[in-house]
Amino acid sequence: MNSHQSLEQRNFDVIVIGGGAAGCATTYNLAIKGANVALLEKYDLNTQASGRNAGSLHGQIQFEPFHELGMKWARDFLPGLSFLASSLDLWKNLSAKLDTDLEVGGKGGLMVAQSASDLAALEVKVKLENEIGVASRLIDQKELRELAPYISQKMLGAAFCPIEGKANPLVTAPAFAARAREAGASIATGVEVFEISKENGKFKLQTNVGDFRAEKVVLTANAGLPKLAKSLGLELPISDVPVQVSVTEQVEKFVNHLIYFTTEKLTFKQANSGSLLIGGGWPARYDNSGEAVLNLDSLQSNLRVALTVCPSISKVKVIRTWIGVGNGTPDHNPIIGELPDAPGAYVGMYPYMGFTASPLLGEVLSDLVLNSTSKIDLKPFALTRF
Ligand SMILES: Cc1cc2nc3c(=O)[nH]c(=O)nc-3n(C[C@H](O)[C@H](O)[C@H](O)COP(=O)(O)OP(=O)(O)OC[C@H]3O[C@@H](n4cnc5c(N)ncnc54)[C@H](O)[C@@H]3O)c2cc1C
């Protein structure tokens, strides 16, 4: 028996393709604004990046690209950072809005440094973030010890970003989908869209369960975007790197912040359950059949870095490591807008930190589709910039 949900109706005002956080948030916003909307998802909802991420709510410029790509890149990324900051505002009331405990919390983010040169770089980064109103600041070793006594004494200080935190990725997209359904949205899983074309002024979507038609389509297919956009005449430079996240057994609550490290990749936080989540973008590897599988070297490195920053976790057991495909754009900014050669078709994709961005992305895409307006300046995110 097919456990997927199918749809009798075949014609809609709007069809959203891709049931991750972006697609579910968009469908929710379209439905509550009265659109006759369907969401088509190839697998089950929330099974790809949105259900496999580490649940960090990011609000500062990441150190690795800042260090490697430099000031020009960082300045060009400020609109993307501003987008995250505005989305973080929406996260504050999202549990109430979606009538679900999304486990939104945390007391900010700490990007810790163990060298004077990294601290100096953090100071520059903080100034840049302050320019767009993100109230991050540099803290010294003394304040770091007061805020996070479990951090290694070797760390000299940190960039503290008070708007950062965490949420539970396993419940977020499903909550958007549940409320979307209640508002009248049709949601079908196990439906893969193969090709999109225009026929008699409408979009025709060819799928494994037959054709669907819509006045407008929204592509929130993330890793599946390049293929779909190609059928509408657009090349999208989206990269995909499988990365790992590990979770530990549940331990007494002691980490209140989202922790990063400047020297090597790390995100580290404690979920409401008490489990520690250890990630930061360490790559998985591909096996001979092309499938992404565990990279033991990456796992060891990730745990070594976590121990360097937080030595007291040496006895905590890792119980599971999983892999998700992280999708990127060359400039780290999102891709949001109407396809130039296919009016009525829209793309929405936020790279690397798209879980954080999803509440705002859903609002912005629904405004674009229904009213051709956006409360955010979308020029920096135009599809034509590549
Ligand atoms: C391991 C990992 C850790 C991460 N950690 C964080 C973090 O801590 N914080 C953060 O903010 N971000 C994080 N990210 C990034 C974040 O998860 C993604 O940016 C975000 O989930 C993207 O959401 P999405 O809805 O666009 O994509 P997805 O969740 O990938 O959803 C796209 C959906 O489209 C479907 N689809 C694709 N093609 C088709 C088709 N042809 N027809 C029908 N359906 C289709 C897919 O099956 C999928 O369900 C992480 C990513 C990974 C991989």
Short mmCIF file of N, CA, C and O and ligand atoms in Angstrom, two decimals, residues 16-25 39-58 84 91 165 167 169 173 188 190-196 206-208 219-225 227-228 241-245 258 267 269 279-282 322-328 348-358 361, ligand 1:
data_model
loop_
_atom_site.label_atom_id
_atom_site.label_comp_id
_atom_site.label_asym_id
_atom_site.label_seq_id
_atom_site.Cartn_x
_atom_site.Cartn_y
_atom_site.Cartn_z
N VAL A 16 3.39 24.63 -5.09
CA VAL A 16 4.73 24.75 -4.48
C VAL A 16 5.41 23.39 -4.64
O VAL A 16 4.80 22.36 -4.32
N ILE A 17 6.65 23.40 -5.11
CA ILE A 17 7.35 22.11 -5.32
C ILE A 17 8.47 21.99 -4.30
O ILE A 17 9.44 22.77 -4.32
N GLY A 18 8.36 21.02 -3.41
CA GLY A 18 9.41 20.77 -2.41
C GLY A 18 8.89 21.01 -1.01
O GLY A 18 8.58 22.15 -0.64
N GLY A 19 8.80 19.93 -0.23
CA GLY A 19 8.20 20.01 1.11
C GLY A 19 9.22 20.01 2.23
O GLY A 19 9.11 19.29 3.22
N GLY A 20 10.24 20.87 2.12
CA GLY A 20 11.13 21.15 3.25
C GLY A 20 10.58 22.36 4.01
O GLY A 20 9.41 22.76 3.82
N ALA A 21 11.42 22.96 4.84
CA ALA A 21 10.97 24.11 5.63
C ALA A 21 10.53 25.26 4.73
O ALA A 21 9.52 25.92 4.99
N ALA A 22 11.28 25.50 3.65
CA ALA A 22 10.95 26.62 2.76
C ALA A 22 9.59 26.40 2.10
O ALA A 22 8.73 27.29 2.09
N GLY A 23 9.38 25.20 1.54
CA GLY A 23 8.13 24.91 0.84
C GLY A 23 6.94 24.87 1.78
O GLY A 23 5.85 25.38 1.46
N CYS A 24 7.12 24.28 2.97
CA CYS A 24 6.00 24.19 3.92
C CYS A 24 5.64 25.58 4.44
O CYS A 24 4.45 25.91 4.58
N ALA A 25 6.66 26.42 4.70
CA ALA A 25 6.39 27.78 5.18
C ALA A 25 5.70 28.59 4.09
O ALA A 25 4.78 29.39 4.36
N LEU A 39 0.97 21.64 -2.41
CA LEU A 39 2.40 21.39 -2.20
C LEU A 39 2.69 19.96 -2.68
O LEU A 39 2.01 19.02 -2.25
N LEU A 40 3.67 19.82 -3.58
CA LEU A 40 4.05 18.50 -4.07
C LEU A 40 5.44 18.16 -3.58
O LEU A 40 6.38 18.92 -3.78
N GLU A 41 5.59 17.02 -2.93
CA GLU A 41 6.88 16.60 -2.38
C GLU A 41 7.21 15.19 -2.89
O GLU A 41 6.40 14.29 -2.80
N LYS A 42 8.45 15.07 -3.36
CA LYS A 42 8.92 13.81 -3.95
C LYS A 42 8.95 12.65 -2.93
O LYS A 42 8.53 11.54 -3.24
N TYR A 43 9.44 12.89 -1.74
CA TYR A 43 9.51 11.83 -0.71
C TYR A 43 8.42 12.10 0.33
O TYR A 43 7.27 12.31 -0.01
N ASP A 44 8.78 12.11 1.61
CA ASP A 44 7.87 12.58 2.65
C ASP A 44 8.28 13.99 3.02
O ASP A 44 9.42 14.40 2.74
N LEU A 45 7.41 14.73 3.71
CA LEU A 45 7.75 16.09 4.12
C LEU A 45 8.96 16.06 5.05
O LEU A 45 9.11 15.14 5.86
N ASN A 46 9.81 17.06 4.94
CA ASN A 46 10.87 17.29 5.93
C ASN A 46 11.88 16.15 6.04
O ASN A 46 12.41 15.88 7.12
N THR A 47 12.13 15.45 4.95
CA THR A 47 13.08 14.33 5.01
C THR A 47 14.46 14.70 4.48
O THR A 47 15.40 13.93 4.65
N GLN A 48 14.58 15.85 3.80
CA GLN A 48 15.90 16.21 3.24
C GLN A 48 16.57 17.23 4.18
O GLN A 48 16.51 17.07 5.38
N ALA A 49 17.19 18.28 3.64
CA ALA A 49 18.00 19.17 4.49
C ALA A 49 17.22 19.69 5.71
O ALA A 49 17.76 19.75 6.82
N SER A 50 15.95 20.01 5.51
CA SER A 50 15.18 20.64 6.60
C SER A 50 14.96 19.72 7.79
O SER A 50 14.77 20.20 8.91
N GLY A 51 14.98 18.41 7.57
CA GLY A 51 14.78 17.49 8.67
C GLY A 51 16.09 16.89 9.16
O GLY A 51 16.09 16.06 10.08
N ARG A 52 17.20 17.28 8.55
CA ARG A 52 18.49 16.68 8.92
C ARG A 52 19.47 17.71 9.46
O ARG A 52 20.64 17.39 9.68
N ASN A 53 19.04 18.95 9.57
CA ASN A 53 20.02 19.97 9.96
C ASN A 53 20.20 19.99 11.48
O ASN A 53 19.57 19.24 12.22
N ALA A 54 21.08 20.88 11.92
CA ALA A 54 21.49 20.88 13.32
C ALA A 54 20.65 21.82 14.19
O ALA A 54 20.90 21.96 15.39
N GLY A 55 19.67 22.48 13.59
CA GLY A 55 18.75 23.31 14.38
C GLY A 55 19.34 24.60 14.91
O GLY A 55 18.78 25.23 15.81
N SER A 56 20.48 25.03 14.36
CA SER A 56 21.05 26.31 14.78
C SER A 56 20.25 27.45 14.16
O SER A 56 19.92 27.40 12.98
N LEU A 57 19.98 28.47 14.97
CA LEU A 57 19.38 29.69 14.42
C LEU A 57 20.50 30.72 14.34
O LEU A 57 20.95 31.25 15.35
N HIS A 58 20.95 30.94 13.10
CA HIS A 58 22.15 31.75 12.88
C HIS A 58 21.83 33.22 12.68
O HIS A 58 20.88 33.56 11.98
N LEU A 84 18.50 36.93 7.56
CA LEU A 84 18.49 36.00 8.70
C LEU A 84 18.00 36.71 9.96
O LEU A 84 17.20 36.17 10.72
N TRP A 91 10.96 33.99 14.33
CA TRP A 91 11.07 32.77 15.15
C TRP A 91 10.55 33.00 16.57
O TRP A 91 10.04 32.08 17.21
N GLY A 165 20.32 31.30 18.36
CA GLY A 165 19.73 30.30 19.25
C GLY A 165 19.57 28.97 18.55
O GLY A 165 20.39 28.58 17.73
N ALA A 167 16.37 25.74 17.43
CA ALA A 167 14.98 25.27 17.36
C ALA A 167 15.03 23.81 16.94
O ALA A 167 16.09 23.31 16.57
N PRO A 169 14.38 21.12 14.31
CA PRO A 169 14.05 20.97 12.88
C PRO A 169 13.08 19.83 12.60
O PRO A 169 12.46 19.80 11.55
N ALA A 173 9.00 22.20 10.00
CA ALA A 173 8.30 22.10 8.70
C ALA A 173 6.97 21.35 8.85
O ALA A 173 5.94 21.80 8.29
N ALA A 188 0.59 16.84 -1.10
CA ALA A 188 0.77 15.46 -1.59
C ALA A 188 2.23 15.06 -1.49
O ALA A 188 3.11 15.81 -1.91
N GLY A 190 5.25 11.84 -2.09
CA GLY A 190 5.50 10.79 -3.07
C GLY A 190 5.24 11.26 -4.49
O GLY A 190 5.02 10.46 -5.39
N VAL A 191 5.23 12.57 -4.70
CA VAL A 191 4.97 13.13 -6.03
C VAL A 191 6.23 13.87 -6.51
O VAL A 191 6.60 14.92 -5.96
N GLU A 192 6.88 13.31 -7.51
CA GLU A 192 8.08 13.95 -8.04
C GLU A 192 7.73 14.71 -9.32
O GLU A 192 7.14 14.15 -10.25
N VAL A 193 8.08 15.98 -9.33
CA VAL A 193 7.86 16.77 -10.54
C VAL A 193 9.07 16.57 -11.46
O VAL A 193 10.21 16.81 -11.06
N PHE A 194 8.79 16.07 -12.67
CA PHE A 194 9.89 15.80 -13.61
C PHE A 194 10.18 17.01 -14.49
O PHE A 194 11.32 17.32 -14.77
N GLU A 195 9.11 17.65 -14.93
CA GLU A 195 9.31 18.76 -15.87
C GLU A 195 8.18 19.79 -15.74
O GLU A 195 7.05 19.43 -15.42
N ILE A 196 8.53 21.04 -15.98
CA ILE A 196 7.52 22.11 -15.94
C ILE A 196 7.51 22.78 -17.30
O ILE A 196 8.57 23.10 -17.85
N GLN A 206 4.64 17.83 -15.07
CA GLN A 206 4.60 16.39 -15.30
C GLN A 206 5.19 15.69 -14.08
O GLN A 206 6.31 16.01 -13.67
N THR A 207 4.42 14.74 -13.53
CA THR A 207 4.89 14.04 -12.33
C THR A 207 4.72 12.53 -12.50
O THR A 207 4.11 12.07 -13.47
N ASN A 208 5.19 11.78 -11.54
CA ASN A 208 5.04 10.33 -11.55
C ASN A 208 3.59 9.89 -11.33
O ASN A 208 3.27 8.71 -11.51
N LEU A 219 9.23 27.20 -6.77
CA LEU A 219 10.23 26.13 -6.68
C LEU A 219 11.02 26.28 -5.38
O LEU A 219 11.84 27.18 -5.24
N THR A 220 10.71 25.40 -4.44
CA THR A 220 11.47 25.38 -3.18
C THR A 220 12.10 23.99 -3.03
O THR A 220 12.04 23.38 -1.97
N ALA A 221 12.66 23.51 -4.13
CA ALA A 221 13.14 22.12 -4.17
C ALA A 221 14.60 21.99 -3.77
O ALA A 221 15.15 20.88 -3.82
N ASN A 222 15.26 23.06 -3.39
CA ASN A 222 16.64 23.05 -2.88
C ASN A 222 17.57 22.24 -3.78
O ASN A 222 17.87 22.67 -4.89
N ALA A 223 17.99 21.04 -3.37
CA ALA A 223 18.91 20.25 -4.19
C ALA A 223 18.30 19.92 -5.56
O ALA A 223 19.03 19.73 -6.54
N GLY A 224 16.97 19.87 -5.62
CA GLY A 224 16.29 19.54 -6.88
C GLY A 224 16.06 20.74 -7.77
O GLY A 224 15.52 20.61 -8.88
N LEU A 225 16.50 21.92 -7.30
CA LEU A 225 16.22 23.15 -8.05
C LEU A 225 16.88 23.23 -9.42
O LEU A 225 16.21 23.61 -10.40
N LYS A 227 17.64 21.12 -11.65
CA LYS A 227 16.97 20.32 -12.68
C LYS A 227 15.62 20.96 -13.06
O LYS A 227 15.29 21.08 -14.25
N LEU A 228 14.86 21.39 -12.06
CA LEU A 228 13.55 21.98 -12.35
C LEU A 228 13.69 23.32 -13.08
O LEU A 228 12.95 23.61 -14.02
N VAL A 241 27.00 19.64 -0.99
CA VAL A 241 28.03 18.92 -0.25
C VAL A 241 27.37 18.16 0.89
O VAL A 241 26.71 18.78 1.74
N PRO A 242 27.51 16.83 0.92
CA PRO A 242 26.92 16.11 2.06
C PRO A 242 27.75 16.32 3.32
O PRO A 242 28.97 16.18 3.29
N VAL A 243 27.08 16.71 4.39
CA VAL A 243 27.79 16.99 5.65
C VAL A 243 27.15 16.20 6.80
O VAL A 243 26.03 15.72 6.69
N GLN A 244 27.90 16.10 7.90
CA GLN A 244 27.50 15.24 9.01
C GLN A 244 27.11 16.04 10.26
O GLN A 244 27.66 17.11 10.49
N VAL A 245 26.19 15.48 11.01
CA VAL A 245 25.84 16.02 12.33
C VAL A 245 25.81 14.84 13.30
O VAL A 245 25.34 13.76 12.93
N LEU A 258 24.64 28.79 21.40
CA LEU A 258 25.11 28.14 20.18
C LEU A 258 26.60 28.47 20.08
O LEU A 258 26.97 29.64 20.06
N THR A 267 29.77 23.61 15.14
CA THR A 267 28.60 24.17 15.84
C THR A 267 28.29 23.17 16.95
O THR A 267 28.41 21.95 16.76
N LYS A 269 25.67 22.69 20.47
CA LYS A 269 24.56 23.23 21.28
C LYS A 269 23.89 22.08 22.00
O LYS A 269 24.16 20.90 21.71
N GLY A 279 28.11 19.62 15.13
CA GLY A 279 28.21 19.67 13.68
C GLY A 279 29.15 20.80 13.28
O GLY A 279 30.14 21.05 13.95
N GLY A 280 28.81 21.46 12.19
CA GLY A 280 29.62 22.58 11.74
C GLY A 280 30.04 22.45 10.28
O GLY A 280 30.82 23.24 9.78
N GLY A 281 29.53 21.41 9.62
CA GLY A 281 29.80 21.30 8.18
C GLY A 281 30.94 20.36 7.82
O GLY A 281 31.54 20.51 6.75
N TRP A 282 31.23 19.39 8.68
CA TRP A 282 32.27 18.41 8.32
C TRP A 282 31.70 17.48 7.24
O TRP A 282 30.61 16.93 7.39
N TRP A 322 24.45 11.47 11.41
CA TRP A 322 23.69 11.36 10.17
C TRP A 322 24.22 12.35 9.15
O TRP A 322 25.05 13.21 9.47
N ILE A 323 23.71 12.18 7.94
CA ILE A 323 24.22 12.98 6.81
C ILE A 323 23.06 13.73 6.16
O ILE A 323 21.97 13.19 6.01
N GLY A 324 23.32 14.95 5.79
CA GLY A 324 22.35 15.70 5.00
C GLY A 324 23.11 16.46 3.93
O GLY A 324 24.30 16.74 4.09
N VAL A 325 22.42 16.76 2.83
CA VAL A 325 23.12 17.49 1.77
C VAL A 325 22.95 18.98 1.98
O VAL A 325 21.82 19.50 2.03
N GLY A 326 24.08 19.65 2.17
CA GLY A 326 24.07 21.10 2.33
C GLY A 326 24.18 21.77 0.97
O GLY A 326 25.06 21.43 0.18
N ASN A 327 23.25 22.67 0.70
CA ASN A 327 23.26 23.32 -0.61
C ASN A 327 23.76 24.75 -0.51
O ASN A 327 23.41 25.47 0.41
N GLY A 328 24.61 25.13 -1.46
CA GLY A 328 25.23 26.44 -1.41
C GLY A 328 25.07 27.24 -2.69
O GLY A 328 24.75 26.70 -3.75
N GLY A 348 12.81 30.00 -4.52
CA GLY A 348 13.19 30.44 -3.18
C GLY A 348 14.15 29.44 -2.56
O GLY A 348 13.79 28.27 -2.36
N MET A 349 15.38 29.89 -2.32
CA MET A 349 16.37 28.98 -1.74
C MET A 349 17.37 29.79 -0.92
O MET A 349 17.96 30.74 -1.42
N TYR A 350 17.51 29.44 0.36
CA TYR A 350 18.52 30.10 1.19
C TYR A 350 19.62 29.08 1.48
O TYR A 350 19.36 28.04 2.07
N PRO A 351 20.87 29.37 1.08
CA PRO A 351 21.94 28.37 1.22
C PRO A 351 22.49 28.29 2.65
O PRO A 351 22.44 29.26 3.39
N TYR A 352 23.03 27.15 2.98
CA TYR A 352 23.79 26.89 4.22
C TYR A 352 23.00 27.10 5.51
O TYR A 352 23.16 26.34 6.46
N MET A 353 22.22 28.17 5.59
CA MET A 353 21.53 28.50 6.84
C MET A 353 20.02 28.64 6.60
O MET A 353 19.34 29.46 7.22
N GLY A 354 19.51 27.80 5.73
CA GLY A 354 18.13 27.95 5.27
C GLY A 354 17.07 27.56 6.29
O GLY A 354 15.91 27.93 6.13
N PHE A 355 17.46 26.82 7.32
CA PHE A 355 16.49 26.52 8.38
C PHE A 355 16.12 27.83 9.09
O PHE A 355 14.95 28.15 9.27
N THR A 356 17.16 28.59 9.44
CA THR A 356 16.94 29.90 10.08
C THR A 356 16.06 30.79 9.20
O THR A 356 15.18 31.50 9.70
N ALA A 357 16.33 30.76 7.91
CA ALA A 357 15.68 31.71 6.98
C ALA A 357 14.25 31.32 6.62
O ALA A 357 13.50 32.16 6.10
N SER A 358 13.84 30.07 6.92
CA SER A 358 12.59 29.57 6.34
C SER A 358 11.33 30.36 6.72
O SER A 358 10.48 30.59 5.85
N LEU A 361 11.40 33.41 4.50
CA LEU A 361 11.33 33.03 3.08
C LEU A 361 9.89 32.69 2.69
O LEU A 361 9.42 33.08 1.61
C1 LIG B 1 23.63 18.52 7.89
C2 LIG B 1 23.07 19.91 7.72
C3 LIG B 1 23.08 20.78 8.80
C4 LIG B 1 22.55 22.06 8.67
N1 LIG B 1 22.47 22.85 9.76
C5 LIG B 1 21.77 24.00 9.70
C6 LIG B 1 21.52 24.74 10.89
O1 LIG B 1 21.92 24.34 11.97
N2 LIG B 1 20.83 25.91 10.77
C7 LIG B 1 20.34 26.35 9.57
O2 LIG B 1 19.77 27.43 9.54
N3 LIG B 1 20.53 25.65 8.44
C8 LIG B 1 21.21 24.48 8.48
N4 LIG B 1 21.38 23.73 7.35
C9 LIG B 1 20.80 24.20 6.09
C10 LIG B 1 19.30 23.97 6.05
O3 LIG B 1 18.98 22.67 6.50
C11 LIG B 1 18.79 24.16 4.61
O4 LIG B 1 19.28 25.37 4.09
C12 LIG B 1 17.25 24.20 4.59
O5 LIG B 1 16.72 23.09 5.27
C13 LIG B 1 16.76 24.24 3.17
O6 LIG B 1 15.36 24.11 3.20
P1 LIG B 1 14.58 23.83 1.87
O7 LIG B 1 13.16 23.65 2.23
O8 LIG B 1 14.95 24.85 0.87
O9 LIG B 1 15.21 22.45 1.33
P2 LIG B 1 14.94 20.91 1.67
O10 LIG B 1 14.67 20.69 3.09
O11 LIG B 1 16.05 20.15 1.05
O12 LIG B 1 13.60 20.63 0.90
C14 LIG B 1 13.52 20.53 -0.50
C15 LIG B 1 12.51 19.47 -0.82
O13 LIG B 1 12.26 19.44 -2.22
C16 LIG B 1 11.99 18.10 -2.59
N5 LIG B 1 12.20 17.98 -4.03
C17 LIG B 1 13.35 18.13 -4.72
N6 LIG B 1 13.13 17.95 -6.04
C18 LIG B 1 11.81 17.70 -6.18
C19 LIG B 1 10.97 17.41 -7.30
N7 LIG B 1 11.47 17.37 -8.55
N8 LIG B 1 9.66 17.18 -7.10
C20 LIG B 1 9.13 17.21 -5.83
N9 LIG B 1 9.89 17.48 -4.72
C21 LIG B 1 11.20 17.71 -4.90
C22 LIG B 1 13.01 17.32 -1.75
O14 LIG B 1 12.64 15.95 -1.65
C23 LIG B 1 12.97 18.07 -0.44
O15 LIG B 1 12.07 17.50 0.48
C24 LIG B 1 21.98 22.48 7.43
C25 LIG B 1 21.99 21.60 6.33
C26 LIG B 1 22.52 20.32 6.49
C27 LIG B 1 22.47 19.41 5.32
#
